[in-house]
Coordinates of C-alpha atoms and ligand atoms in Angstrom, one line a residue:
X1 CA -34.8 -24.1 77.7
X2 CA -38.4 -24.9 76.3
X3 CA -40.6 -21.5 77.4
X4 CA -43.9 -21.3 75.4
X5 CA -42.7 -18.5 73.1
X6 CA -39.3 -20.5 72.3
X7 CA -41.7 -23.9 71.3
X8 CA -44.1 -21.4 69.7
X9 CA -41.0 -20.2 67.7
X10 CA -40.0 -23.7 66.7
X11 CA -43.4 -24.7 66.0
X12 CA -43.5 -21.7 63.9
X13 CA -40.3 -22.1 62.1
X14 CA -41.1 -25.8 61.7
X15 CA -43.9 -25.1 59.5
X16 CA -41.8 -22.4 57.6
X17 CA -39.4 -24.9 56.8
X18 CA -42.2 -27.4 55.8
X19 CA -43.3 -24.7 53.1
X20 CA -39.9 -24.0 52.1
X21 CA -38.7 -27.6 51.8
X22 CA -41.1 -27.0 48.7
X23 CA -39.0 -24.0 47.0
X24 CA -35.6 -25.5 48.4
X25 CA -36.1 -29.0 46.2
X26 CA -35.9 -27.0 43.1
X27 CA -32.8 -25.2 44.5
X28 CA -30.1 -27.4 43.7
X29 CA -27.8 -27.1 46.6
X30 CA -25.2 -28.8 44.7
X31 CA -23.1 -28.0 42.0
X32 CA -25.5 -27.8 39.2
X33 CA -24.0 -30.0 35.9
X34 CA -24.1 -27.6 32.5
X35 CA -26.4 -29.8 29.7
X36 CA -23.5 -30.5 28.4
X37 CA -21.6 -32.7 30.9
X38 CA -24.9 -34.3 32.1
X39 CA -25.9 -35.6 28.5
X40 CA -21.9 -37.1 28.2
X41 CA -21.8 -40.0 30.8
X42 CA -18.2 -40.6 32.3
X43 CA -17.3 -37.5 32.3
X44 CA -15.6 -36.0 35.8
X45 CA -17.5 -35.0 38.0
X46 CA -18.7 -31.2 38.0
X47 CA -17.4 -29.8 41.0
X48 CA -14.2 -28.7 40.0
X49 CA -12.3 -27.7 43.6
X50 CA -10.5 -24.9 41.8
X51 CA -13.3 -22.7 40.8
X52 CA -14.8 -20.3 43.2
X53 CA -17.0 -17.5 43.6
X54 CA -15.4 -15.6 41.5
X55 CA -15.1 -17.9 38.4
X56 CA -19.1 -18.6 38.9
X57 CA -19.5 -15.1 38.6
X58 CA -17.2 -14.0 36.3
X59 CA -19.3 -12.9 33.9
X60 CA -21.8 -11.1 36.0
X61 CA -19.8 -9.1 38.9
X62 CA -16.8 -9.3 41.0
X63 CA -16.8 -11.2 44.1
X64 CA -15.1 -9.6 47.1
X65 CA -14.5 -10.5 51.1
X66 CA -13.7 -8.0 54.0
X67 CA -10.2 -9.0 55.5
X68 CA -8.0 -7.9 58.3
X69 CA -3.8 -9.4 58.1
X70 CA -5.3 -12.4 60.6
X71 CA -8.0 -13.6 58.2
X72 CA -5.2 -13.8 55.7
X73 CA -2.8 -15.8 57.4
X74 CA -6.0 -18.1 58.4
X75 CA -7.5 -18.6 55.3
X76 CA -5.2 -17.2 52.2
X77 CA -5.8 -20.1 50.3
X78 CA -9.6 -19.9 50.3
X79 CA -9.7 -16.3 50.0
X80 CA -7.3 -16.6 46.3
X81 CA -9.5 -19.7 45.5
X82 CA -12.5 -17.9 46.0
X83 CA -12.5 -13.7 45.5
X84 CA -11.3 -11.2 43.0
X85 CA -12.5 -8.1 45.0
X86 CA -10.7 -7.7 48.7
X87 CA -11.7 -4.2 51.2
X88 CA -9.6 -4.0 54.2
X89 CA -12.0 -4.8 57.1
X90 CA -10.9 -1.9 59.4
X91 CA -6.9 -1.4 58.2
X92 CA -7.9 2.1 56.3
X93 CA -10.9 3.4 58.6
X94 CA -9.5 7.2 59.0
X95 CA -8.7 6.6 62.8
X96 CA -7.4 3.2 62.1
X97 CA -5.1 4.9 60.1
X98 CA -4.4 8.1 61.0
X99 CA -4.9 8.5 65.1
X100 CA -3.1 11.5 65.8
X101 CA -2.0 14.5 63.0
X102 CA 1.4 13.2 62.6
X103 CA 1.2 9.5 63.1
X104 CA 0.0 7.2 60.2
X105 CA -0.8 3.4 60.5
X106 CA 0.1 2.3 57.4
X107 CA 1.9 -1.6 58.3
X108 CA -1.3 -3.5 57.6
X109 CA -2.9 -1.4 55.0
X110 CA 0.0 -1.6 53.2
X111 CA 0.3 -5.0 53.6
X112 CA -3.2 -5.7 52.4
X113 CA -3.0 -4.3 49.0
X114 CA 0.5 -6.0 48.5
X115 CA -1.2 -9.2 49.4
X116 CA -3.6 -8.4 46.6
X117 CA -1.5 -7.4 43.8
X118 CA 0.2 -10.3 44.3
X119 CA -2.5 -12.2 43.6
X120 CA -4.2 -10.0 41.1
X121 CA -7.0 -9.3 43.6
X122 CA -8.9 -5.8 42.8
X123 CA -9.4 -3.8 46.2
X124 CA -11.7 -1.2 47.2
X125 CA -10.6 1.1 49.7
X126 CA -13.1 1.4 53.0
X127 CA -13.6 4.7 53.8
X128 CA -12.5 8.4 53.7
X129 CA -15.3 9.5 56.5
X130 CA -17.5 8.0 59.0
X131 CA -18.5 9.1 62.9
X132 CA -16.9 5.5 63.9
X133 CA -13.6 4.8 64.3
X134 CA -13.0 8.4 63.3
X135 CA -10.0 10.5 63.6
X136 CA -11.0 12.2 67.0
X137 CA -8.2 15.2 67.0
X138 CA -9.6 16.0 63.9
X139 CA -12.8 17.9 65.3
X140 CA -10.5 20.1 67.9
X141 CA -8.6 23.0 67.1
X142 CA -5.3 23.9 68.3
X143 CA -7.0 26.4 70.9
X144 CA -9.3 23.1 72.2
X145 CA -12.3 24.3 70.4
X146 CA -13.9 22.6 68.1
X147 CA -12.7 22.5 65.2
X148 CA -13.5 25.5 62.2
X149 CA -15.2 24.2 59.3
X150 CA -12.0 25.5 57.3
X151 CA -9.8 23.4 59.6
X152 CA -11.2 20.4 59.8
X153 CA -11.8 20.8 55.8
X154 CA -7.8 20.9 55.5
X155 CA -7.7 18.0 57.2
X156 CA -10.2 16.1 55.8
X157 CA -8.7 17.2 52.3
X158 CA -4.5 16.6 53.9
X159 CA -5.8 12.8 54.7
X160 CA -8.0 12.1 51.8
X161 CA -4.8 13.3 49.5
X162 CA -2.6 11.1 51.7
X163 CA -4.6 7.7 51.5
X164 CA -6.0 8.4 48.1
X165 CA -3.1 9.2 46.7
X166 CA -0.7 6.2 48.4
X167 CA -2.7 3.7 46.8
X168 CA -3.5 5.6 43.8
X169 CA -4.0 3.1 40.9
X170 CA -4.4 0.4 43.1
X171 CA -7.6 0.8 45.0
X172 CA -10.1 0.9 41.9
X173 CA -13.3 2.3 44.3
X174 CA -13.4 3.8 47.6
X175 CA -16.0 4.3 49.9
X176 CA -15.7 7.7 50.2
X177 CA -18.8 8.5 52.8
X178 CA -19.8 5.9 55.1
X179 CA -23.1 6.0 56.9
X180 CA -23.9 9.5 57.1
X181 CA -28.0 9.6 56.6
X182 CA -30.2 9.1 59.5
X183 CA -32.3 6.5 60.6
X184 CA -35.8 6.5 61.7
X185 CA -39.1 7.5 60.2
X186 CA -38.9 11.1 60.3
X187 CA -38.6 11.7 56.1
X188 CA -37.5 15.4 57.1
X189 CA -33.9 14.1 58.8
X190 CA -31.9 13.1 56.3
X191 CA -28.4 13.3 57.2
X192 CA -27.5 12.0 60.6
X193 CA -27.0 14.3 63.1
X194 CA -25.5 12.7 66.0
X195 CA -22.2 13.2 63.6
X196 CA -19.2 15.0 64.8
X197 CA -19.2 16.0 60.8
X198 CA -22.6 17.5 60.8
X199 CA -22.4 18.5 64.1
X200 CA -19.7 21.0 63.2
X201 CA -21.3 21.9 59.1
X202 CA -25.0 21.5 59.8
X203 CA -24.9 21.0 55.7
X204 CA -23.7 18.0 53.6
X205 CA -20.9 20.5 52.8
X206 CA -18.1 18.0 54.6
X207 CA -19.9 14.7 52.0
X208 CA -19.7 17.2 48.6
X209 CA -16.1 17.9 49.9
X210 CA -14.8 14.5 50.4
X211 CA -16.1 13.6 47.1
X212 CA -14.4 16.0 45.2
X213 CA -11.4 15.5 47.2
X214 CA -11.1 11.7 46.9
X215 CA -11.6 12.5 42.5
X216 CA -8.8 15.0 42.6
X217 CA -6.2 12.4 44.4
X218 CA -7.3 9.5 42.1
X219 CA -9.8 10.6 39.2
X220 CA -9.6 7.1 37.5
X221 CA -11.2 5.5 41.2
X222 CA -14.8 4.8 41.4
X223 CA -16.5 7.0 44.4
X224 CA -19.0 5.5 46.4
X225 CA -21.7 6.7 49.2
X226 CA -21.9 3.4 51.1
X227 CA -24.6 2.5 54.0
X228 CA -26.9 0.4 55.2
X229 CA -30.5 -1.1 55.4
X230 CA -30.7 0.6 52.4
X231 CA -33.7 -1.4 51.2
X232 CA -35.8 -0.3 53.9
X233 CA -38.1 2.2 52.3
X234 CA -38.1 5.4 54.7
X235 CA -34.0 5.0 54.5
X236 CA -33.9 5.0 51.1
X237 CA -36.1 7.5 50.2
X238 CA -33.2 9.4 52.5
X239 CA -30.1 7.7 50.3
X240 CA -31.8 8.8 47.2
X241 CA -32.1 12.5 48.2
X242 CA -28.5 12.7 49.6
X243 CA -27.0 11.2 46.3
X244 CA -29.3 13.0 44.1
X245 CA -28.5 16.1 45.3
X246 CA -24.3 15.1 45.0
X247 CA -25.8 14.2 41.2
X248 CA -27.5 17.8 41.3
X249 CA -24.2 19.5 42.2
X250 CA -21.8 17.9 39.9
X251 CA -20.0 16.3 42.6
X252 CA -18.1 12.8 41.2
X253 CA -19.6 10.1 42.6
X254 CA -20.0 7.2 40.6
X255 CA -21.9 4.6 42.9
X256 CA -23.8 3.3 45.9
X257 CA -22.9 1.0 48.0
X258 CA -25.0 -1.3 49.7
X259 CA -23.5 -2.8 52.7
X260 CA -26.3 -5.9 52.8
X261 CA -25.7 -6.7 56.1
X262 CA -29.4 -8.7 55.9
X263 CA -31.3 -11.4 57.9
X264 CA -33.4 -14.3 56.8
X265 CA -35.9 -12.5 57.1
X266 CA -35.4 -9.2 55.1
X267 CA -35.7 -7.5 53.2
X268 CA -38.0 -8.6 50.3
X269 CA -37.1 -9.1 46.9
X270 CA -39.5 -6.4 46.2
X271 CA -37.7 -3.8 48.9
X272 CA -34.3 -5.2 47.5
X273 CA -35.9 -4.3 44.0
X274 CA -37.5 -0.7 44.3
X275 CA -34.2 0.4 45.8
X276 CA -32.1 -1.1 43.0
X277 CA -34.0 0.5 40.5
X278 CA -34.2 4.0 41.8
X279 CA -30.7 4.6 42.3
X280 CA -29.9 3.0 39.8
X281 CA -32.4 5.4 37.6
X282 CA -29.8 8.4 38.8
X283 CA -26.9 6.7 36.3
X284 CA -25.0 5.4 39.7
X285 CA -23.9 2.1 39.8
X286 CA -24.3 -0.3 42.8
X287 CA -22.1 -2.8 44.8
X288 CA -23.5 -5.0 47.2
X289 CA -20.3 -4.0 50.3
X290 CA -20.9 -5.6 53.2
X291 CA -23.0 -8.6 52.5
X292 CA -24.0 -11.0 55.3
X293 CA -27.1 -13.1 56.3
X294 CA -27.6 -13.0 60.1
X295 CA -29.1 -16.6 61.1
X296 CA -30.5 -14.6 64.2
X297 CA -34.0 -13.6 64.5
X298 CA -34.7 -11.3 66.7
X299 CA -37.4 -11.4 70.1
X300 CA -38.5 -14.6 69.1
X301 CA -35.3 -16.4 69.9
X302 CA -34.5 -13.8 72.8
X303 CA -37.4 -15.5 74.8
X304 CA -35.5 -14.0 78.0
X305 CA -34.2 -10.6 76.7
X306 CA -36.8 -9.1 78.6
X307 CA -35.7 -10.1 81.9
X308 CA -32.2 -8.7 80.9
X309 CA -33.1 -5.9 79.8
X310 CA -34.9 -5.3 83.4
X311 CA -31.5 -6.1 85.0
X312 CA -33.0 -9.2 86.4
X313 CA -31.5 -12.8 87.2
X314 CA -32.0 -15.2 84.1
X315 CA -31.1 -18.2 83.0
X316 CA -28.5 -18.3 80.3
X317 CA -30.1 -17.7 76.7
X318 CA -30.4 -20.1 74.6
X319 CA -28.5 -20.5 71.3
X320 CA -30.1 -22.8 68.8
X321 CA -26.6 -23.0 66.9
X322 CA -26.9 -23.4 63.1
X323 CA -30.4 -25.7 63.1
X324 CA -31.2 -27.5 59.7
X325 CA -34.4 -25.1 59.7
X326 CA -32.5 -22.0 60.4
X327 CA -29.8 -23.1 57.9
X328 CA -32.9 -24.0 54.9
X329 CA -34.3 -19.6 55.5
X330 CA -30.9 -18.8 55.2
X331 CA -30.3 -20.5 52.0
X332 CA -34.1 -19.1 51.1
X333 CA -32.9 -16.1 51.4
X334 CA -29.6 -15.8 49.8
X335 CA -31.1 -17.4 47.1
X336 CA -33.6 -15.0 46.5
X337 CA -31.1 -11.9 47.1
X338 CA -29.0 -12.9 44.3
X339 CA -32.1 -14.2 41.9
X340 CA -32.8 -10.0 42.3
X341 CA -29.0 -9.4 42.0
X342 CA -28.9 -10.9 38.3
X343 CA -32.0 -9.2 37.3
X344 CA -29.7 -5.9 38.2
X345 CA -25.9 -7.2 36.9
X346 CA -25.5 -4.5 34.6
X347 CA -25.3 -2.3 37.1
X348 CA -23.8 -4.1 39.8
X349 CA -20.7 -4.0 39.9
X350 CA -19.3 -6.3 43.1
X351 CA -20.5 -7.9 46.0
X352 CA -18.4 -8.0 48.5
X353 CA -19.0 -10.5 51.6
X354 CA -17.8 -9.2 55.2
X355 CA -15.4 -11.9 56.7
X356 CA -14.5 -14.6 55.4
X357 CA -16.1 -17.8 57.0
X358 CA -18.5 -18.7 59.6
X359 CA -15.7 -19.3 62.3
X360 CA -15.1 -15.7 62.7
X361 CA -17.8 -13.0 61.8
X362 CA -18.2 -9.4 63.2
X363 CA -21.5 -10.1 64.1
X364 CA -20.6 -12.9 66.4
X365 CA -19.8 -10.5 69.0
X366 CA -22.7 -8.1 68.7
X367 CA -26.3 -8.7 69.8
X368 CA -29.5 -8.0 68.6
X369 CA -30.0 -4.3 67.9
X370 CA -26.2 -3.8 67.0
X371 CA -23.8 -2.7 69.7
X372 CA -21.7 -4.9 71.4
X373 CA -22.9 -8.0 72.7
X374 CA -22.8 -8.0 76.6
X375 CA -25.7 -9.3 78.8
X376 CA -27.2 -6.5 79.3
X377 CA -29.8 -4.7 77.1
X378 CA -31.0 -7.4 75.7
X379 CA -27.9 -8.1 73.6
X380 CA -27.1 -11.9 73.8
X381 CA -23.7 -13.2 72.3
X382 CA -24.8 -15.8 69.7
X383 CA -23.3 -17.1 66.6
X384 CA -24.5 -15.6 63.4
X385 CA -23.4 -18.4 61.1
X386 CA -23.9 -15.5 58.0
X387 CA -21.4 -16.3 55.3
X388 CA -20.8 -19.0 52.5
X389 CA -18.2 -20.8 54.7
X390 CA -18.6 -23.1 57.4
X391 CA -16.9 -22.9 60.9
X392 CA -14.3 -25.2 59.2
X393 CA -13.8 -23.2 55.9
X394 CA -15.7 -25.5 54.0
X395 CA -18.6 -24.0 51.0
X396 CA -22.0 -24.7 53.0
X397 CA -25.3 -25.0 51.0
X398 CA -26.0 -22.1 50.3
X399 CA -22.9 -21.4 48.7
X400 CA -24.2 -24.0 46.3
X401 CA -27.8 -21.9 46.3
X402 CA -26.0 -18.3 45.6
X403 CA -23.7 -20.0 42.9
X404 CA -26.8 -22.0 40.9
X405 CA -28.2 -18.5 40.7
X406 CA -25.9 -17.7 38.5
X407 CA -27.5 -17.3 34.6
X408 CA -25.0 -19.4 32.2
X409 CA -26.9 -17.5 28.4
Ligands
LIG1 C1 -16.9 -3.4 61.5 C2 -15.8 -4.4 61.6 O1 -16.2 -5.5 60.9 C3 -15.5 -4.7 63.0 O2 -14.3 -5.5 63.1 C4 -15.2 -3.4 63.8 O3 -15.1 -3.7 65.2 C5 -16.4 -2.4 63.6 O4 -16.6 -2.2 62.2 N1 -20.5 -1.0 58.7 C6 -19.3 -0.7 58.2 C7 -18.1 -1.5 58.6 O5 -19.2 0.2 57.3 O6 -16.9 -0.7 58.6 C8 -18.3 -2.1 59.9 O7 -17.1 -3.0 60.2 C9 -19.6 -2.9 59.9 C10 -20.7 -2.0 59.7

């Protein structure tokens, strides 16, 4: 479809990808030779099919992917080539887990971790409490009122010994909060309060809690708050209060975690930057948890998401696919995300990618504005082509970019 604001969109991104043609021919997007295999002639060739992510980065931090038991059948191979660092993708979400007081889920969790030990694969464990994919029977009492605070503190405490303690020893960080400040630009707001948690405490009393509880069941694990657009600077200001305050009151928590799920177009390495170095000012280390870059720019390649939102009849939206301009920001920008990254290794501890290749991605099915994708509200199915893999499992440019951003002193 060729509407004005689709060609003005290509015009636009044309002469974007002019500009950055500029930048990307001093980005090898091949394997870069070390000085000393260039300066020896005959030697093999550099790309040695063996190494992945994680050998690249050995030095630096660990490399980790989200999985779920069908991404390891698919793709076990690359994923042992490729990660040291797994999280189970939804396998040990509390309701996931634990949907009713006396039933527990444990098949694929289990199966997950055993999966990684055999392969010597660290895992981080993904997460003791969220207000998605919660535990539901948790916030009712036995009389079908809500919940007390002392009640549902039992159980958060009962499940948090239960999971925590399982894989005690084997899950070396957890997420232990997930999500819990609020968005929007109202400083004031800080924890989110469309939360069956908050709803019911009206204080961060449930996050100090969990905390505390997750470092009795396993004091050797790492504790993390984990959220997301944590660069953006009205969130973060938000991230920084709730954690310093955790800081303030003794509670354990060693880390935040940034879930990265970015576009090509944000944030900035300065955004990416300021946020790095305040929380990292509090003595809390950082993992990057989540990380994807979405090929999909909002409004501009929605040309028609207008008419849908109205309800009316429109033609079919367009979806550019993964374009050689789209592909060259993307590369731009996980380029300059993990240029910031090494500036920060001492403190970063893993960067985890969420799914493994560009044939499946959770984002696939969502639209623009999160949610999930349907033709309606202006949320258009379209492929986010976000990871280092291609639709065929096969390393894509950028994973050429992100690795040749590594510093070999
Ligand atoms: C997503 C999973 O990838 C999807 O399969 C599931 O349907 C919804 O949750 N932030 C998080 C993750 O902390 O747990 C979410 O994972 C993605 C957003």
């Amino acid at each position: 479809m060729n509407t004005p604001l689709l060609k003005n969109y290509r015009r636009d991104i044309t002469i974007l990808a002019a500009a950055l043609a500029a930048v990307l021919n001093f980005t090898q997007c091949t394997p870069k030779q070390s000085a000393a295999v260039s300066s020896v002639p005959n030697t093999t060739p550099h790309e040695d099919p063996n190494k992945g992510l994680k050998d690249y980065f050995k030095n630096d931090f660990k490399i980790g992917v989200a999985v779920s038991m069908n991404s390891i059948r698919q793709d076990s191979a690359l994923i042992i080539r490729e990660f040291n660092s797994l999280t189970p993708e939804n396998d040990m979400k509390v309701g996931v887990l634990h949907p009713a007081e006396n039933t527990w889920k444990w098949e694929n969790a289990d199966a997950i971790v055993a999966f990684a030990q055999r392969h010597h694969i660290a895992i981080r464990g993904h997460n003791l409490l969220w207000h998605t994919q919660d535990a539901k029977w948790m916030y009712t009492g036995p009389d079908g009122k809500p919940a007390s605070k002392e009640l549902l503190l039992q159980r958060l405490r009962d499940h948090i010994h239960t999971v925590v303690g399982r894989y005690k020893g084997k899950i070396y960080a957890w997420d232990v909060v997930n999500e819990a400040v609020q968005d929007g630009e109202d400083s004031t707001v800080i924890y989110r309060q469309n939360s069956p948690w908050w709803k019911i405490f009206q204080s961060p009393e449930f996050i100090e809690a969990a905390f505390r509880y997750a470092h009795e069941a396993d004091p050797a694990a790492k504790l993390y708050y984990n959220d997301y657009s944590s660069e953006n600077v009205t969130k973060h200001r938000k991230i920084y209060k709730l954690v310093k305050s955790l800081k303030d009151h003794g509670v354990p928590i060693n880390g935040v975690g940034f879930q990265a799920h970015w576009k090509i177009n944000s944030p900035t390495q300065d955004a990416l930057r300021t946020a790095l170095k305040e929380i990292t000012s509090l003595g809390l280390e950082v993992q990057f948890t989540e990380l994807d870059i979405d090929i999909r720019v909002p409004s501009a390649l929605t040309p028609n998401a207008t008419a849908l939102v109205a309800g009316a009849q429109a033609a079919a939206p367009v979806d550019p696919g993964y374009t050689p301009e789209l592909e060259a920001l993307q590369i731009a920008q996980y380029k300059k995300m993990f240029d910031v990254m090494q500036e920060y290794k001492k403190h970063i501890k893993a960067v985890t990618f969420w799914n493994v290749t560009d044939k499946s991605s959770w984002l696939d099915g969502r639209g623009q504005g999160g949610g999930a994708a349907t033709a309606t509200a202006g949320r258009i199915p379209r492929k986010a082509y976000p990871l280092l893999f291609d639709v065929n499992g096969q390393r894509k440019k950028a994973y050429w970019a992100v690795v040749n951003t590594v510093d070999e002193k």
